[in-house]
Amino acid sequence: LAYASHALGSVASRHGARRIGALSSPNATVEELYLLQKLVRGLGSDNVDFRLRQSDQRFDGALEAAPWLGMPIADVDNLSALFMVGMVLRKEQPLLSARVRQVAKRGAVVSSLHGFAQDLLMPTGAQLVSAPDEWVDRLREILEAVRSGATDGDSPARRIAASLRGEGRAAIWLGMGALAHSRAADLFRLAGEIAQACGGVLGVLGDGANAVGGYLAGATPSATGALAAKPVGSSGLDAAAML
């Protein structure tokens, strides 16, 4: 402890506290994340982050609260349509994948947008395969189809729009492919507009087991979490900027 304290203090005195930064795993506990950001801010820096794969610095500005599933887990059982953006469900959320599979077997339409086709091991609706730099345009097409009601035809975008406009409860989930995207803020905004237009729910399934806890603990440069200490400054660096 004395060695670490001396080393950090030397950096702060020689280069300024804002040359100190901390990165955490998104699998850390709420307590660990809270103490880490409190330590960094106690040293005089706001450079702390757990979102190691996020690259769009505008994403925080699009948020109103900690991004989460958007519904109780039990409500997944009542979905009639699910549209996943940039998500490999079986790998990223295996327990939810098992739950979604049961809903799909009962008739829910499960669709996706990704850079490659996937075998979801469940009944699947439209799979829209597109290069990542085209995802924003694909979501715009789906939003236009949902708003205009132009859901006839066999294009994947219109089939996805038709499933979301159908009767029942719809959800749109953003996975790690979307969160790590260079235009994550635009994907989040468009997905939210689609959800609103079809009366559905927007969910964000972040990286790691405790992504929501990281936001609540304030382990981000903006420190807007419910448990966070007041930010030292207004120019903290996120993980990508620190690296």
mmCIF file of C-alpha atoms in Angstrom:
data_model
loop_
_atom_site.group_PDB
_atom_site.id
_atom_site.type_symbol
_atom_site.label_atom_id
_atom_site.label_comp_id
_atom_site.label_asym_id
_atom_site.label_seq_id
_atom_site.Cartn_x
_atom_site.Cartn_y
_atom_site.Cartn_z
ATOM 1 C CA LEU A 1 0.000 0.000 0.000
ATOM 2 C CA ALA A 2 2.813 2.387 0.833
ATOM 3 C CA TYR A 3 4.525 1.639 -2.487
ATOM 4 C CA ALA A 4 1.313 2.183 -4.488
ATOM 5 C CA SER A 5 0.542 5.371 -2.575
ATOM 6 C CA HIS A 6 4.044 6.731 -3.178
ATOM 7 C CA ALA A 7 3.959 5.857 -6.896
ATOM 8 C CA LEU A 8 0.571 7.474 -7.493
ATOM 9 C CA GLY A 9 1.523 10.498 -5.426
ATOM 10 C CA SER A 10 4.728 10.931 -7.425
ATOM 11 C CA VAL A 11 2.817 10.882 -10.717
ATOM 12 C CA ALA A 12 0.348 13.432 -9.376
ATOM 13 C CA SER A 13 3.045 15.769 -8.115
ATOM 14 C CA ARG A 14 5.268 15.516 -11.196
ATOM 15 C CA HIS A 15 2.689 15.394 -14.001
ATOM 16 C CA GLY A 16 -0.635 16.400 -12.450
ATOM 17 C CA ALA A 17 -3.433 14.226 -11.083
ATOM 18 C CA ARG A 18 -5.186 14.112 -14.430
ATOM 19 C CA ARG A 19 -2.355 12.017 -15.816
ATOM 20 C CA ILE A 20 -3.660 9.194 -13.602
ATOM 21 C CA GLY A 21 -6.321 6.830 -14.915
ATOM 22 C CA ALA A 22 -7.939 3.543 -13.948
ATOM 23 C CA LEU A 23 -9.578 0.786 -15.972
ATOM 24 C CA SER A 24 -11.781 -1.895 -14.443
ATOM 25 C CA SER A 25 -13.284 -5.121 -15.673
ATOM 26 C CA PRO A 26 -17.067 -4.914 -16.192
ATOM 27 C CA ASN A 27 -17.221 -8.135 -14.151
ATOM 28 C CA ALA A 28 -16.064 -6.354 -10.987
ATOM 29 C CA THR A 29 -18.517 -5.979 -8.110
ATOM 30 C CA VAL A 30 -20.417 -2.776 -7.393
ATOM 31 C CA GLU A 31 -18.297 -2.291 -4.268
ATOM 32 C CA GLU A 32 -15.045 -2.652 -6.210
ATOM 33 C CA LEU A 33 -16.210 -0.299 -8.941
ATOM 34 C CA TYR A 34 -17.388 2.262 -6.404
ATOM 35 C CA LEU A 35 -14.147 2.187 -4.421
ATOM 36 C CA LEU A 36 -12.047 2.415 -7.591
ATOM 37 C CA GLN A 37 -13.786 5.552 -8.856
ATOM 38 C CA LYS A 38 -13.689 7.053 -5.347
ATOM 39 C CA LEU A 39 -9.933 6.399 -5.154
ATOM 40 C CA VAL A 40 -9.260 7.955 -8.566
ATOM 41 C CA ARG A 41 -11.378 10.993 -7.766
ATOM 42 C CA GLY A 42 -9.716 11.284 -4.376
ATOM 43 C CA LEU A 43 -6.437 11.613 -6.247
ATOM 44 C CA GLY A 44 -7.929 14.456 -8.305
ATOM 45 C CA SER A 45 -8.758 12.674 -11.582
ATOM 46 C CA ASP A 46 -11.940 11.706 -13.443
ATOM 47 C CA ASN A 47 -10.160 9.210 -15.709
ATOM 48 C CA VAL A 48 -11.952 6.005 -14.747
ATOM 49 C CA ASP A 49 -13.905 3.572 -16.910
ATOM 50 C CA PHE A 50 -15.077 -0.045 -17.079
ATOM 51 C CA ARG A 51 -16.374 0.025 -20.690
ATOM 52 C CA LEU A 52 -13.220 -1.340 -22.243
ATOM 53 C CA ARG A 53 -14.626 -1.896 -25.737
ATOM 54 C CA GLN A 54 -16.698 1.269 -26.180
ATOM 55 C CA SER A 55 -15.320 3.595 -28.847
ATOM 56 C CA ASP A 56 -18.029 6.233 -29.470
ATOM 57 C CA GLN A 57 -17.455 9.087 -27.027
ATOM 58 C CA ARG A 58 -20.898 10.488 -27.852
ATOM 59 C CA PHE A 59 -22.668 7.484 -26.348
ATOM 60 C CA ASP A 60 -22.857 8.883 -22.809
ATOM 61 C CA GLY A 61 -24.581 11.986 -24.112
ATOM 62 C CA ALA A 62 -27.372 9.839 -25.563
ATOM 63 C CA LEU A 63 -28.130 8.226 -22.206
ATOM 64 C CA GLU A 64 -30.689 9.425 -19.692
ATOM 65 C CA ALA A 65 -29.861 6.721 -17.139
ATOM 66 C CA ALA A 66 -27.856 3.529 -16.832
ATOM 67 C CA PRO A 67 -28.504 1.417 -19.949
ATOM 68 C CA TRP A 68 -30.179 -1.877 -19.049
ATOM 69 C CA LEU A 69 -32.548 -4.562 -20.333
ATOM 70 C CA GLY A 70 -35.483 -2.155 -20.198
ATOM 71 C CA MET A 71 -37.834 -4.711 -18.642
ATOM 72 C CA PRO A 72 -37.942 -7.264 -15.840
ATOM 73 C CA ILE A 73 -36.373 -10.535 -16.963
ATOM 74 C CA ALA A 74 -39.703 -12.306 -16.389
ATOM 75 C CA ASP A 75 -41.302 -10.079 -19.059
ATOM 76 C CA VAL A 76 -39.104 -11.692 -21.716
ATOM 77 C CA ASP A 77 -41.545 -14.597 -21.532
ATOM 78 C CA ASN A 78 -44.298 -12.312 -22.862
ATOM 79 C CA LEU A 79 -42.497 -11.006 -25.939
ATOM 80 C CA SER A 80 -44.112 -11.455 -29.337
ATOM 81 C CA ALA A 81 -41.173 -9.993 -31.282
ATOM 82 C CA LEU A 82 -37.495 -9.432 -30.576
ATOM 83 C CA PHE A 83 -35.021 -7.569 -32.784
ATOM 84 C CA MET A 84 -31.342 -7.863 -31.858
ATOM 85 C CA VAL A 85 -28.759 -5.383 -33.141
ATOM 86 C CA GLY A 86 -25.087 -6.348 -33.077
ATOM 87 C CA MET A 87 -25.679 -9.232 -30.698
ATOM 88 C CA VAL A 88 -24.466 -12.824 -30.634
ATOM 89 C CA LEU A 89 -27.117 -13.913 -28.165
ATOM 90 C CA ARG A 90 -25.856 -17.429 -27.453
ATOM 91 C CA LYS A 91 -22.367 -16.156 -26.607
ATOM 92 C CA GLU A 92 -23.111 -12.837 -24.935
ATOM 93 C CA GLN A 93 -26.203 -13.774 -22.939
ATOM 94 C CA PRO A 94 -26.512 -17.580 -22.772
ATOM 95 C CA LEU A 95 -29.120 -17.632 -19.994
ATOM 96 C CA LEU A 96 -31.299 -15.114 -21.802
ATOM 97 C CA SER A 97 -30.750 -17.101 -24.987
ATOM 98 C CA ALA A 98 -32.356 -20.139 -23.380
ATOM 99 C CA ARG A 99 -35.291 -17.994 -22.290
ATOM 100 C CA VAL A 100 -35.695 -16.405 -25.718
ATOM 101 C CA ARG A 101 -35.582 -19.858 -27.328
ATOM 102 C CA GLN A 102 -38.636 -20.924 -25.344
ATOM 103 C CA VAL A 103 -40.504 -17.772 -26.384
ATOM 104 C CA ALA A 104 -39.553 -18.337 -30.029
ATOM 105 C CA LYS A 105 -40.834 -21.899 -29.877
ATOM 106 C CA ARG A 106 -44.174 -20.468 -28.722
ATOM 107 C CA GLY A 107 -44.373 -18.166 -31.745
ATOM 108 C CA ALA A 108 -42.378 -15.010 -30.958
ATOM 109 C CA VAL A 109 -40.537 -13.652 -34.011
ATOM 110 C CA VAL A 110 -36.792 -13.285 -33.342
ATOM 111 C CA SER A 111 -34.861 -11.165 -35.876
ATOM 112 C CA SER A 112 -31.362 -9.746 -35.998
ATOM 113 C CA LEU A 113 -28.983 -7.295 -37.625
ATOM 114 C CA HIS A 114 -25.316 -8.262 -37.666
ATOM 115 C CA GLY A 115 -22.321 -8.511 -39.946
ATOM 116 C CA PHE A 116 -22.770 -12.259 -40.419
ATOM 117 C CA ALA A 117 -25.530 -14.860 -40.394
ATOM 118 C CA GLN A 118 -26.040 -16.773 -37.160
ATOM 119 C CA ASP A 119 -27.495 -20.106 -36.137
ATOM 120 C CA LEU A 120 -29.549 -19.121 -33.095
ATOM 121 C CA LEU A 121 -30.717 -22.724 -32.525
ATOM 122 C CA MET A 122 -34.307 -21.525 -32.399
ATOM 123 C CA PRO A 123 -37.072 -20.526 -34.843
ATOM 124 C CA THR A 124 -35.785 -17.346 -36.464
ATOM 125 C CA GLY A 125 -37.391 -14.531 -38.438
ATOM 126 C CA ALA A 126 -35.425 -12.215 -40.724
ATOM 127 C CA GLN A 127 -31.654 -12.035 -40.432
ATOM 128 C CA LEU A 128 -30.395 -8.770 -41.880
ATOM 129 C CA VAL A 129 -26.707 -9.289 -42.708
ATOM 130 C CA SER A 130 -24.889 -6.051 -43.410
ATOM 131 C CA ALA A 131 -21.412 -4.570 -42.978
ATOM 132 C CA PRO A 132 -21.109 -2.670 -39.674
ATOM 133 C CA ASP A 133 -20.618 0.668 -41.426
ATOM 134 C CA GLU A 134 -24.080 0.177 -42.957
ATOM 135 C CA TRP A 135 -25.940 -0.575 -39.716
ATOM 136 C CA VAL A 136 -27.088 3.005 -39.175
ATOM 137 C CA ASP A 137 -28.638 3.047 -42.661
ATOM 138 C CA ARG A 138 -30.309 -0.326 -42.062
ATOM 139 C CA LEU A 139 -31.903 0.934 -38.843
ATOM 140 C CA ARG A 140 -33.129 4.028 -40.672
ATOM 141 C CA GLU A 141 -34.812 1.766 -43.251
ATOM 142 C CA ILE A 142 -36.525 -0.220 -40.512
ATOM 143 C CA LEU A 143 -37.616 2.949 -38.714
ATOM 144 C CA GLU A 144 -39.100 4.373 -41.913
ATOM 145 C CA ALA A 145 -40.976 1.117 -42.579
ATOM 146 C CA VAL A 146 -42.328 0.998 -39.017
ATOM 147 C CA ARG A 147 -43.503 4.612 -39.143
ATOM 148 C CA SER A 148 -45.015 4.441 -42.627
ATOM 149 C CA GLY A 149 -46.544 0.998 -42.263
ATOM 150 C CA ALA A 150 -44.750 -0.103 -45.458
ATOM 151 C CA THR A 151 -44.109 -3.601 -44.174
ATOM 152 C CA ASP A 152 -45.191 -5.598 -47.210
ATOM 153 C CA GLY A 153 -42.556 -7.266 -49.357
ATOM 154 C CA ASP A 154 -39.853 -9.777 -48.616
ATOM 155 C CA SER A 155 -36.877 -7.547 -47.818
ATOM 156 C CA PRO A 156 -35.359 -8.328 -44.391
ATOM 157 C CA ALA A 157 -35.835 -4.722 -43.223
ATOM 158 C CA ARG A 158 -39.558 -4.775 -43.986
ATOM 159 C CA ARG A 159 -40.010 -8.223 -42.466
ATOM 160 C CA ILE A 160 -38.367 -6.987 -39.270
ATOM 161 C CA ALA A 161 -40.581 -3.895 -39.287
ATOM 162 C CA ALA A 162 -43.662 -6.070 -39.795
ATOM 163 C CA SER A 163 -42.761 -8.263 -36.815
ATOM 164 C CA LEU A 164 -42.250 -5.239 -34.572
ATOM 165 C CA ARG A 165 -45.546 -3.657 -35.644
ATOM 166 C CA GLY A 166 -47.483 -6.844 -34.971
ATOM 167 C CA GLU A 167 -49.770 -7.473 -32.047
ATOM 168 C CA GLY A 168 -48.193 -8.101 -28.677
ATOM 169 C CA ARG A 169 -45.059 -6.808 -26.984
ATOM 170 C CA ALA A 170 -41.878 -6.062 -28.940
ATOM 171 C CA ALA A 171 -38.333 -5.443 -27.779
ATOM 172 C CA ILE A 172 -35.136 -4.220 -29.416
ATOM 173 C CA TRP A 173 -31.846 -5.246 -27.833
ATOM 174 C CA LEU A 174 -28.432 -3.734 -28.495
ATOM 175 C CA GLY A 175 -25.510 -6.117 -28.012
ATOM 176 C CA MET A 176 -21.760 -5.690 -27.826
ATOM 177 C CA GLY A 177 -21.401 -5.260 -31.581
ATOM 178 C CA ALA A 178 -23.593 -2.170 -31.315
ATOM 179 C CA LEU A 179 -22.002 -0.805 -28.134
ATOM 180 C CA ALA A 180 -18.477 -1.169 -29.542
ATOM 181 C CA HIS A 181 -19.542 0.418 -32.839
ATOM 182 C CA SER A 182 -17.949 3.720 -33.849
ATOM 183 C CA ARG A 183 -21.480 5.153 -34.151
ATOM 184 C CA ALA A 184 -22.984 3.533 -31.070
ATOM 185 C CA ALA A 185 -24.811 6.749 -30.148
ATOM 186 C CA ASP A 186 -26.612 6.793 -33.510
ATOM 187 C CA LEU A 187 -27.546 3.112 -33.219
ATOM 188 C CA PHE A 188 -28.890 3.708 -29.720
ATOM 189 C CA ARG A 189 -30.938 6.716 -30.832
ATOM 190 C CA LEU A 190 -32.418 4.974 -33.873
ATOM 191 C CA ALA A 191 -33.199 1.806 -31.943
ATOM 192 C CA GLY A 192 -34.989 3.934 -29.355
ATOM 193 C CA GLU A 193 -37.038 5.641 -32.058
ATOM 194 C CA ILE A 194 -37.996 2.265 -33.539
ATOM 195 C CA ALA A 195 -39.034 1.012 -30.118
ATOM 196 C CA GLN A 196 -41.117 4.121 -29.516
ATOM 197 C CA ALA A 197 -42.756 3.930 -32.959
ATOM 198 C CA CYS A 198 -43.851 0.325 -32.453
ATOM 199 C CA GLY A 199 -44.761 0.696 -28.783
ATOM 200 C CA GLY A 200 -41.914 -1.580 -27.770
ATOM 201 C CA VAL A 201 -39.047 -1.568 -25.302
ATOM 202 C CA LEU A 202 -35.376 -0.757 -25.884
ATOM 203 C CA GLY A 203 -32.830 -2.854 -24.020
ATOM 204 C CA VAL A 204 -29.047 -2.571 -23.802
ATOM 205 C CA LEU A 205 -27.089 -5.661 -22.823
ATOM 206 C CA GLY A 206 -23.627 -4.431 -21.997
ATOM 207 C CA ASP A 207 -20.291 -6.136 -21.780
ATOM 208 C CA GLY A 208 -19.598 -8.174 -18.654
ATOM 209 C CA ALA A 209 -21.765 -9.348 -15.799
ATOM 210 C CA ASN A 210 -21.992 -6.009 -13.996
ATOM 211 C CA ALA A 211 -22.264 -3.335 -16.680
ATOM 212 C CA VAL A 212 -25.302 -1.753 -15.006
ATOM 213 C CA GLY A 213 -23.481 -1.765 -11.671
ATOM 214 C CA GLY A 214 -20.579 0.105 -13.248
ATOM 215 C CA TYR A 215 -22.884 2.956 -14.187
ATOM 216 C CA LEU A 216 -24.622 2.989 -10.812
ATOM 217 C CA ALA A 217 -21.273 3.050 -9.011
ATOM 218 C CA GLY A 218 -20.121 5.997 -11.110
ATOM 219 C CA ALA A 219 -17.123 4.187 -12.592
ATOM 220 C CA THR A 220 -17.258 6.358 -15.714
ATOM 221 C CA PRO A 221 -15.714 9.761 -16.512
ATOM 222 C CA SER A 222 -19.066 11.535 -16.234
ATOM 223 C CA ALA A 223 -19.890 9.923 -12.858
ATOM 224 C CA THR A 224 -23.657 10.224 -13.184
ATOM 225 C CA GLY A 225 -24.358 7.084 -11.164
ATOM 226 C CA ALA A 226 -26.578 6.969 -8.103
ATOM 227 C CA LEU A 227 -23.639 5.992 -5.870
ATOM 228 C CA ALA A 228 -21.001 8.227 -7.453
ATOM 229 C CA ALA A 229 -19.078 10.964 -5.777
ATOM 230 C CA LYS A 230 -19.313 14.436 -7.271
ATOM 231 C CA PRO A 231 -16.989 14.632 -10.303
ATOM 232 C CA VAL A 232 -13.689 16.429 -9.794
ATOM 233 C CA GLY A 233 -13.796 18.025 -13.228
ATOM 234 C CA SER A 234 -15.653 17.800 -16.502
ATOM 235 C CA SER A 235 -13.027 16.390 -18.814
ATOM 236 C CA GLY A 236 -12.406 12.838 -17.658
ATOM 237 C CA LEU A 237 -11.127 10.391 -20.266
ATOM 238 C CA ASP A 238 -12.973 7.211 -21.184
ATOM 239 C CA ALA A 239 -11.187 3.900 -21.751
ATOM 240 C CA ALA A 240 -10.514 4.490 -25.456
ATOM 241 C CA ALA A 241 -9.131 7.973 -24.823
ATOM 242 C CA MET A 242 -6.914 6.763 -21.970
ATOM 243 C CA LEU A 243 -5.424 4.030 -24.133
#
